[in-house]
Short mmCIF file of C-alpha atoms and ligand atoms in Angstrom, two decimals:
data_model
loop_
_atom_site.label_atom_id
_atom_site.label_comp_id
_atom_site.label_asym_id
_atom_site.label_seq_id
_atom_site.Cartn_x
_atom_site.Cartn_y
_atom_site.Cartn_z
CA UNK A 974 24.91 9.39 -35.17
CA UNK A 975 28.42 9.30 -33.69
CA UNK A 976 28.59 10.43 -30.08
CA UNK A 977 31.44 10.76 -27.62
CA UNK A 978 30.81 8.82 -24.41
CA UNK A 979 33.12 10.18 -21.68
CA UNK A 980 32.59 7.18 -19.36
CA UNK A 981 33.76 4.85 -22.11
CA UNK A 982 36.30 7.42 -23.37
CA UNK A 983 35.39 6.66 -26.93
CA UNK A 984 33.20 7.72 -29.79
CA UNK A 985 30.54 5.13 -30.65
CA UNK A 986 27.40 4.88 -32.69
CA UNK A 987 24.61 6.21 -30.47
CA UNK A 988 22.15 3.42 -29.72
CA UNK A 989 19.05 5.52 -29.90
CA UNK A 990 18.33 7.37 -33.06
CA UNK A 991 14.71 7.41 -34.02
CA UNK A 992 12.83 8.02 -37.26
CA UNK A 993 10.15 9.94 -35.37
CA UNK A 994 10.33 13.15 -33.37
CA UNK A 995 11.29 12.27 -29.78
CA UNK A 996 9.82 15.60 -28.59
CA UNK A 997 6.34 14.61 -29.78
CA UNK A 998 4.20 11.93 -28.16
CA UNK A 999 4.35 8.29 -29.18
CA UNK A 1000 0.82 6.82 -29.49
CA UNK A 1001 -0.17 5.06 -26.27
CA UNK A 1002 -2.27 2.41 -27.99
CA UNK A 1003 -1.24 1.05 -31.41
CA UNK A 1004 -3.30 -1.54 -33.31
CA UNK A 1005 -1.94 -3.49 -36.28
CA UNK A 1006 -3.56 -5.55 -39.04
CA UNK A 1007 -0.64 -7.86 -39.88
CA UNK A 1008 -1.36 -8.49 -43.55
CA UNK A 1009 0.74 -9.94 -46.40
CA UNK A 1010 2.24 -13.12 -44.94
CA UNK A 1011 0.85 -15.28 -47.76
CA UNK A 1012 2.07 -12.94 -50.51
CA UNK A 1013 5.50 -12.68 -48.87
CA UNK A 1014 5.78 -16.47 -48.99
CA UNK A 1015 4.46 -16.74 -52.55
CA UNK A 1016 7.09 -14.27 -53.79
CA UNK A 1017 9.73 -16.59 -52.35
CA UNK A 1018 8.05 -19.74 -53.71
CA UNK A 1019 7.47 -20.87 -50.14
CA UNK A 1020 4.27 -22.36 -48.67
CA UNK A 1021 1.91 -19.80 -47.06
CA UNK A 1022 2.65 -21.19 -43.61
CA UNK A 1023 6.30 -20.10 -44.00
CA UNK A 1024 4.96 -16.54 -44.17
CA UNK A 1025 3.01 -17.04 -40.96
CA UNK A 1026 6.09 -18.46 -39.22
CA UNK A 1027 8.18 -15.45 -40.25
CA UNK A 1028 5.24 -13.22 -39.28
CA UNK A 1029 5.38 -14.56 -35.75
CA UNK A 1030 9.08 -13.64 -35.49
CA UNK A 1031 8.12 -10.11 -36.53
CA UNK A 1032 5.48 -10.04 -33.77
CA UNK A 1033 8.29 -10.67 -31.27
CA UNK A 1034 10.51 -7.96 -32.80
CA UNK A 1035 7.71 -5.35 -32.88
CA UNK A 1036 6.56 -6.23 -29.34
CA UNK A 1037 10.06 -5.57 -28.00
CA UNK A 1038 10.44 -2.32 -29.89
CA UNK A 1039 6.97 -0.96 -29.04
CA UNK A 1040 7.60 -1.70 -25.37
CA UNK A 1041 11.02 -0.01 -25.61
CA UNK A 1042 9.40 3.11 -27.13
CA UNK A 1043 6.91 3.36 -24.27
CA UNK A 1044 3.76 2.20 -26.07
CA UNK A 1045 1.21 1.13 -23.43
CA UNK A 1046 -1.06 -1.16 -25.48
CA UNK A 1047 -0.22 -3.06 -28.68
CA UNK A 1048 -3.26 -4.78 -30.22
CA UNK A 1049 -2.49 -7.28 -32.99
CA UNK A 1050 -5.05 -8.85 -35.33
CA UNK A 1051 -3.82 -12.46 -35.38
CA UNK A 1052 -6.90 -14.35 -36.59
CA UNK A 1053 -10.31 -13.13 -37.71
CA UNK A 1054 -13.62 -14.96 -37.49
CA UNK A 1055 -13.40 -15.15 -41.32
CA UNK A 1056 -10.05 -16.98 -41.31
CA UNK A 1057 -11.72 -20.37 -40.64
CA UNK A 1058 -12.54 -20.41 -44.38
CA UNK A 1059 -8.86 -20.99 -45.22
CA UNK A 1060 -7.58 -24.51 -46.05
CA UNK A 1061 -7.57 -26.88 -43.03
CA UNK A 1062 -3.79 -27.29 -43.08
CA UNK A 1063 -3.27 -23.56 -42.87
CA UNK A 1064 -5.81 -23.15 -40.03
CA UNK A 1065 -4.14 -26.01 -38.12
CA UNK A 1066 -0.77 -24.33 -38.52
CA UNK A 1067 -2.12 -20.96 -37.36
CA UNK A 1068 -3.68 -22.57 -34.28
CA UNK A 1069 -0.27 -23.93 -33.32
CA UNK A 1070 1.38 -20.47 -33.45
CA UNK A 1071 0.16 -19.25 -30.04
CA UNK A 1072 1.65 -22.45 -28.56
CA UNK A 1073 5.02 -21.88 -30.28
CA UNK A 1074 4.95 -18.19 -29.45
CA UNK A 1075 4.66 -18.81 -25.74
CA UNK A 1076 7.08 -21.72 -25.67
CA UNK A 1077 9.74 -19.44 -27.14
CA UNK A 1078 8.80 -15.96 -25.93
CA UNK A 1079 7.41 -16.00 -22.38
CA UNK A 1080 10.83 -15.48 -20.70
CA UNK A 1081 11.37 -12.38 -22.85
CA UNK A 1082 7.87 -11.08 -22.00
CA UNK A 1083 8.65 -11.55 -18.29
CA UNK A 1084 12.02 -9.80 -18.63
CA UNK A 1085 10.31 -6.85 -20.29
CA UNK A 1086 7.35 -6.78 -17.89
CA UNK A 1087 4.85 -7.26 -20.76
CA UNK A 1088 1.34 -8.47 -19.94
CA UNK A 1089 -0.50 -10.65 -22.47
CA UNK A 1090 -4.21 -10.46 -23.15
CA UNK A 1091 -6.25 -12.26 -25.77
CA UNK A 1092 -9.62 -10.98 -26.97
CA UNK A 1093 -12.00 -12.88 -29.22
CA UNK A 1094 -14.20 -15.96 -29.15
CA UNK A 1095 -11.71 -18.24 -27.42
CA UNK A 1096 -14.16 -21.05 -26.64
CA UNK A 1097 -14.19 -21.86 -30.38
CA UNK A 1098 -10.41 -22.40 -30.55
CA UNK A 1099 -8.84 -25.88 -30.35
CA UNK A 1100 -8.04 -27.01 -26.79
CA UNK A 1101 -4.24 -26.76 -27.20
CA UNK A 1102 -4.55 -23.17 -28.46
CA UNK A 1103 -6.87 -22.20 -25.59
CA UNK A 1104 -4.46 -23.76 -23.11
CA UNK A 1105 -1.46 -21.81 -24.49
CA UNK A 1106 -3.41 -18.56 -24.41
CA UNK A 1107 -4.65 -19.07 -20.83
CA UNK A 1108 -1.15 -20.03 -19.73
CA UNK A 1109 0.42 -16.92 -21.22
CA UNK A 1110 -2.20 -14.62 -19.70
CA UNK A 1111 -1.77 -16.34 -16.34
CA UNK A 1112 2.05 -16.26 -16.37
CA UNK A 1113 2.17 -12.57 -17.26
CA UNK A 1114 -0.83 -11.40 -15.21
CA UNK A 1115 1.24 -9.52 -12.63
CA UNK A 1116 3.34 -7.67 -15.21
CA UNK A 1117 2.77 -3.92 -15.18
CA UNK A 1118 4.35 -2.79 -18.45
CA UNK A 1119 2.98 -2.81 -21.99
CA UNK A 1120 -0.19 -4.84 -22.68
CA UNK A 1121 0.29 -7.15 -25.67
CA UNK A 1122 -3.30 -7.68 -26.76
CA UNK A 1123 -3.97 -10.36 -29.39
CA UNK A 1124 -7.25 -10.35 -31.31
CA UNK A 1125 -7.75 -14.05 -31.91
CA UNK A 1126 -10.95 -15.33 -33.53
CA UNK A 1127 -12.14 -11.76 -33.32
CA UNK A 1128 -14.66 -9.81 -35.40
CA UNK A 1129 -15.86 -6.31 -34.63
CA UNK A 1130 -19.53 -6.74 -35.59
CA UNK A 1131 -19.80 -9.95 -33.51
CA UNK A 1132 -18.17 -8.08 -30.65
CA UNK A 1133 -20.89 -5.41 -30.91
CA UNK A 1134 -23.65 -8.04 -30.99
CA UNK A 1135 -22.19 -9.68 -27.86
CA UNK A 1136 -21.98 -6.29 -26.11
CA UNK A 1137 -25.57 -5.38 -27.01
CA UNK A 1138 -26.83 -8.75 -25.72
CA UNK A 1139 -24.94 -8.29 -22.43
CA UNK A 1140 -26.29 -4.77 -21.97
CA UNK A 1141 -29.84 -5.98 -22.79
CA UNK A 1142 -29.56 -8.75 -20.15
CA UNK A 1143 -28.55 -6.16 -17.54
CA UNK A 1144 -31.52 -4.00 -18.49
CA UNK A 1145 -33.88 -7.01 -18.32
CA UNK A 1146 -32.46 -7.92 -14.92
CA UNK A 1147 -32.90 -4.33 -13.70
CA UNK A 1148 -29.15 -3.93 -12.95
CA UNK A 1149 -29.03 -1.18 -15.57
CA UNK A 1150 -31.55 1.41 -16.72
CA UNK A 1151 -31.71 1.98 -20.47
CA UNK A 1152 -31.63 5.73 -19.72
CA UNK A 1153 -28.01 5.55 -18.57
CA UNK A 1154 -26.69 3.75 -21.67
CA UNK A 1155 -24.07 6.04 -23.15
CA UNK A 1156 -20.83 5.68 -25.11
CA UNK A 1157 -18.91 4.72 -21.99
CA UNK A 1158 -21.34 1.90 -21.11
CA UNK A 1159 -20.94 0.51 -24.62
CA UNK A 1160 -17.15 0.89 -24.57
CA UNK A 1161 -17.00 -1.00 -21.24
CA UNK A 1162 -18.91 -3.93 -22.73
CA UNK A 1163 -16.65 -4.31 -25.76
CA UNK A 1164 -13.66 -6.67 -25.65
CA UNK A 1165 -11.31 -3.71 -25.04
CA UNK A 1166 -13.36 -2.88 -21.92
CA UNK A 1167 -10.73 -4.50 -19.67
CA UNK A 1168 -8.31 -1.66 -20.50
CA UNK A 1169 -8.29 1.60 -18.54
CA UNK A 1170 -10.76 4.04 -20.12
CA UNK A 1171 -8.10 6.33 -21.60
CA UNK A 1172 -6.31 3.41 -23.29
CA UNK A 1173 -9.26 1.55 -24.80
CA UNK A 1174 -9.18 3.15 -28.25
CA UNK A 1175 -6.06 2.93 -30.46
CA UNK A 1176 -4.60 6.30 -31.39
CA UNK A 1177 -2.91 4.70 -34.38
CA UNK A 1178 -4.07 1.82 -36.60
CA UNK A 1179 -1.52 0.35 -39.00
CA UNK A 1180 -2.26 -2.08 -41.85
CA UNK A 1181 0.61 -3.60 -43.78
CA UNK A 1182 0.79 -4.92 -47.33
CA UNK A 1183 -0.93 -2.11 -49.22
CA UNK A 1184 -4.57 -3.03 -48.53
CA UNK A 1185 -6.64 -0.07 -47.36
CA UNK A 1186 -9.57 -1.75 -45.60
CA UNK A 1187 -10.58 -2.25 -41.98
CA UNK A 1188 -11.76 -5.87 -42.40
CA UNK A 1189 -14.09 -5.84 -39.38
CA UNK A 1190 -11.36 -4.83 -36.91
CA UNK A 1191 -12.16 -2.56 -33.92
CA UNK A 1192 -14.81 -0.55 -35.77
CA UNK A 1193 -16.12 1.25 -32.66
CA UNK A 1194 -12.66 1.82 -31.17
CA UNK A 1195 -11.08 3.47 -34.24
CA UNK A 1196 -13.61 6.32 -34.51
CA UNK A 1197 -10.82 8.89 -34.01
CA UNK A 1198 -7.68 6.86 -34.85
CA UNK A 1199 -5.06 7.89 -37.36
CA UNK A 1200 -4.91 5.22 -40.08
CA UNK A 1201 -1.51 4.37 -41.57
CA UNK A 1202 -1.28 1.99 -44.52
CA UNK A 1203 2.16 0.73 -45.54
CA UNK A 1204 3.18 -1.26 -48.62
CA UNK A 1205 5.52 -3.68 -46.80
CA UNK A 1206 4.34 -7.25 -46.24
CA UNK A 1207 4.11 -8.05 -42.52
CA UNK A 1208 7.22 -10.34 -42.53
CA UNK A 1209 9.23 -7.38 -43.92
CA UNK A 1210 7.93 -4.90 -41.31
CA UNK A 1211 10.63 -4.04 -38.77
CA UNK A 1212 11.65 -1.58 -36.05
CA UNK A 1213 12.33 1.20 -38.57
CA UNK A 1214 8.93 0.58 -40.20
CA UNK A 1215 7.24 1.02 -36.83
CA UNK A 1216 9.15 4.23 -36.21
CA UNK A 1217 8.14 5.53 -39.65
CA UNK A 1218 4.47 4.70 -38.94
CA UNK A 1219 4.79 6.63 -35.67
CA UNK A 1220 6.35 9.56 -37.55
CA UNK A 1221 3.32 9.64 -39.92
CA UNK A 1222 1.04 9.60 -36.89
CA UNK A 1223 2.93 12.50 -35.33
CA UNK A 1224 2.79 14.63 -38.46
CA UNK A 1225 -0.99 14.23 -38.72
CA UNK A 1226 -1.79 14.32 -35.04
CA UNK A 1227 0.05 17.64 -34.80
CA UNK A 1228 -1.95 19.14 -37.66
CA UNK A 1229 -5.24 18.15 -36.03
CA UNK A 1230 -4.62 20.05 -32.83
CA UNK A 1231 -2.44 17.54 -30.96
CA UNK A 1232 -0.10 19.08 -28.44
CA UNK A 1233 3.59 18.33 -28.31
CA UNK A 1234 4.90 16.57 -25.22
CA UNK A 1235 6.45 19.85 -24.08
CA UNK A 1236 3.20 21.76 -24.60
CA UNK A 1237 1.26 19.10 -22.67
CA UNK A 1238 3.67 19.27 -19.77
CA UNK A 1239 3.17 23.04 -19.49
CA UNK A 1240 -0.65 23.00 -19.87
C1 V07 B 126 -0.19 -15.58 -35.79
C2 V07 B 126 1.80 -14.54 -36.88
C3 V07 B 126 1.68 -13.06 -37.11
C4 V07 B 126 1.17 -12.72 -38.48
C5 V07 B 126 -0.30 -12.93 -38.64
C6 V07 B 126 -0.83 -14.34 -38.79
C7 V07 B 126 0.01 -15.43 -38.25
C8 V07 B 126 1.22 -14.62 -32.75
C9 V07 B 126 0.06 -15.24 -32.32
C10 V07 B 126 -0.45 -15.34 -30.99
C11 V07 B 126 -1.81 -15.27 -30.75
C12 V07 B 126 -2.32 -15.35 -29.48
C13 V07 B 126 -1.47 -15.47 -28.46
C14 V07 B 126 -0.12 -15.54 -28.66
C15 V07 B 126 0.40 -15.47 -29.92
C16 V07 B 126 -0.56 -15.67 -33.47
C17 V07 B 126 -2.11 -16.62 -34.82
C18 V07 B 126 -1.38 -16.27 -35.92
C19 V07 B 126 -3.40 -17.35 -34.96
F1 V07 B 126 -1.95 -15.52 -27.20
N1 V07 B 126 1.30 -14.67 -34.05
N2 V07 B 126 0.22 -15.30 -34.52
N3 V07 B 126 -1.73 -16.32 -33.59
N4 V07 B 126 0.53 -15.22 -36.91
#
């Protein structure tokens, strides 16, 4: 849209024009299954790892845009407990990506006040990957903006097993009575339990590349989420794609009794 800016005394392309409705709420917690990197590469006759490399650049782009739009938590499925079955070369490459990501992106995360968290079975990752992850969490620990939450060596059913074991230990040790176990106790013991209560569950789950499955991702947490499936491969997903996914969320959320920002402010 062309707008006249008096302070510049000229008409320029307005920087902010969004695909979604700026009067409606943007989801506070968005989760993404970043699928289609291998197929993207295959279509270009490139090795699969080229798709993962490009996919990491898209992670940076989407992190910046989500933070700009005021998203509070962005949870990205980077590596599942099933992904170890892939060829060794590919797994080795994937395990190097967190290292590369932080070597190239930490200054930007600091500038944008983004805090990194990693959830998953980190003790099973190679030492260099664990080190990169701990470093990034440590360097960004005092940031107060968006939480960039990577699911790395994560699986939802394992997460539930771990939570149930931890709760059982507390009951055995008499720190917890089984009578008080409720949804909140369970939610606290899941890997999203570090987030404030109202931000633990994604409002919107996006999966790219046309597959319409959950693949063992956040099964408890998505009980009420809007699910958006897009055809684009993850390396082709961009700022406009994110805005379109948010627009789909807004259209549905509104129909199911969601209030507009204006309505919420006057409630
Ligand atoms: C990975 C790039 C995105 C597409 C999906 C698969 C490939 C970023 C990370 C990452 C993870 C933890 C962390 C910092 C960065 C990552 C893996 C794969 C294993 F603390 N992208 N990305 N990790 N891909």
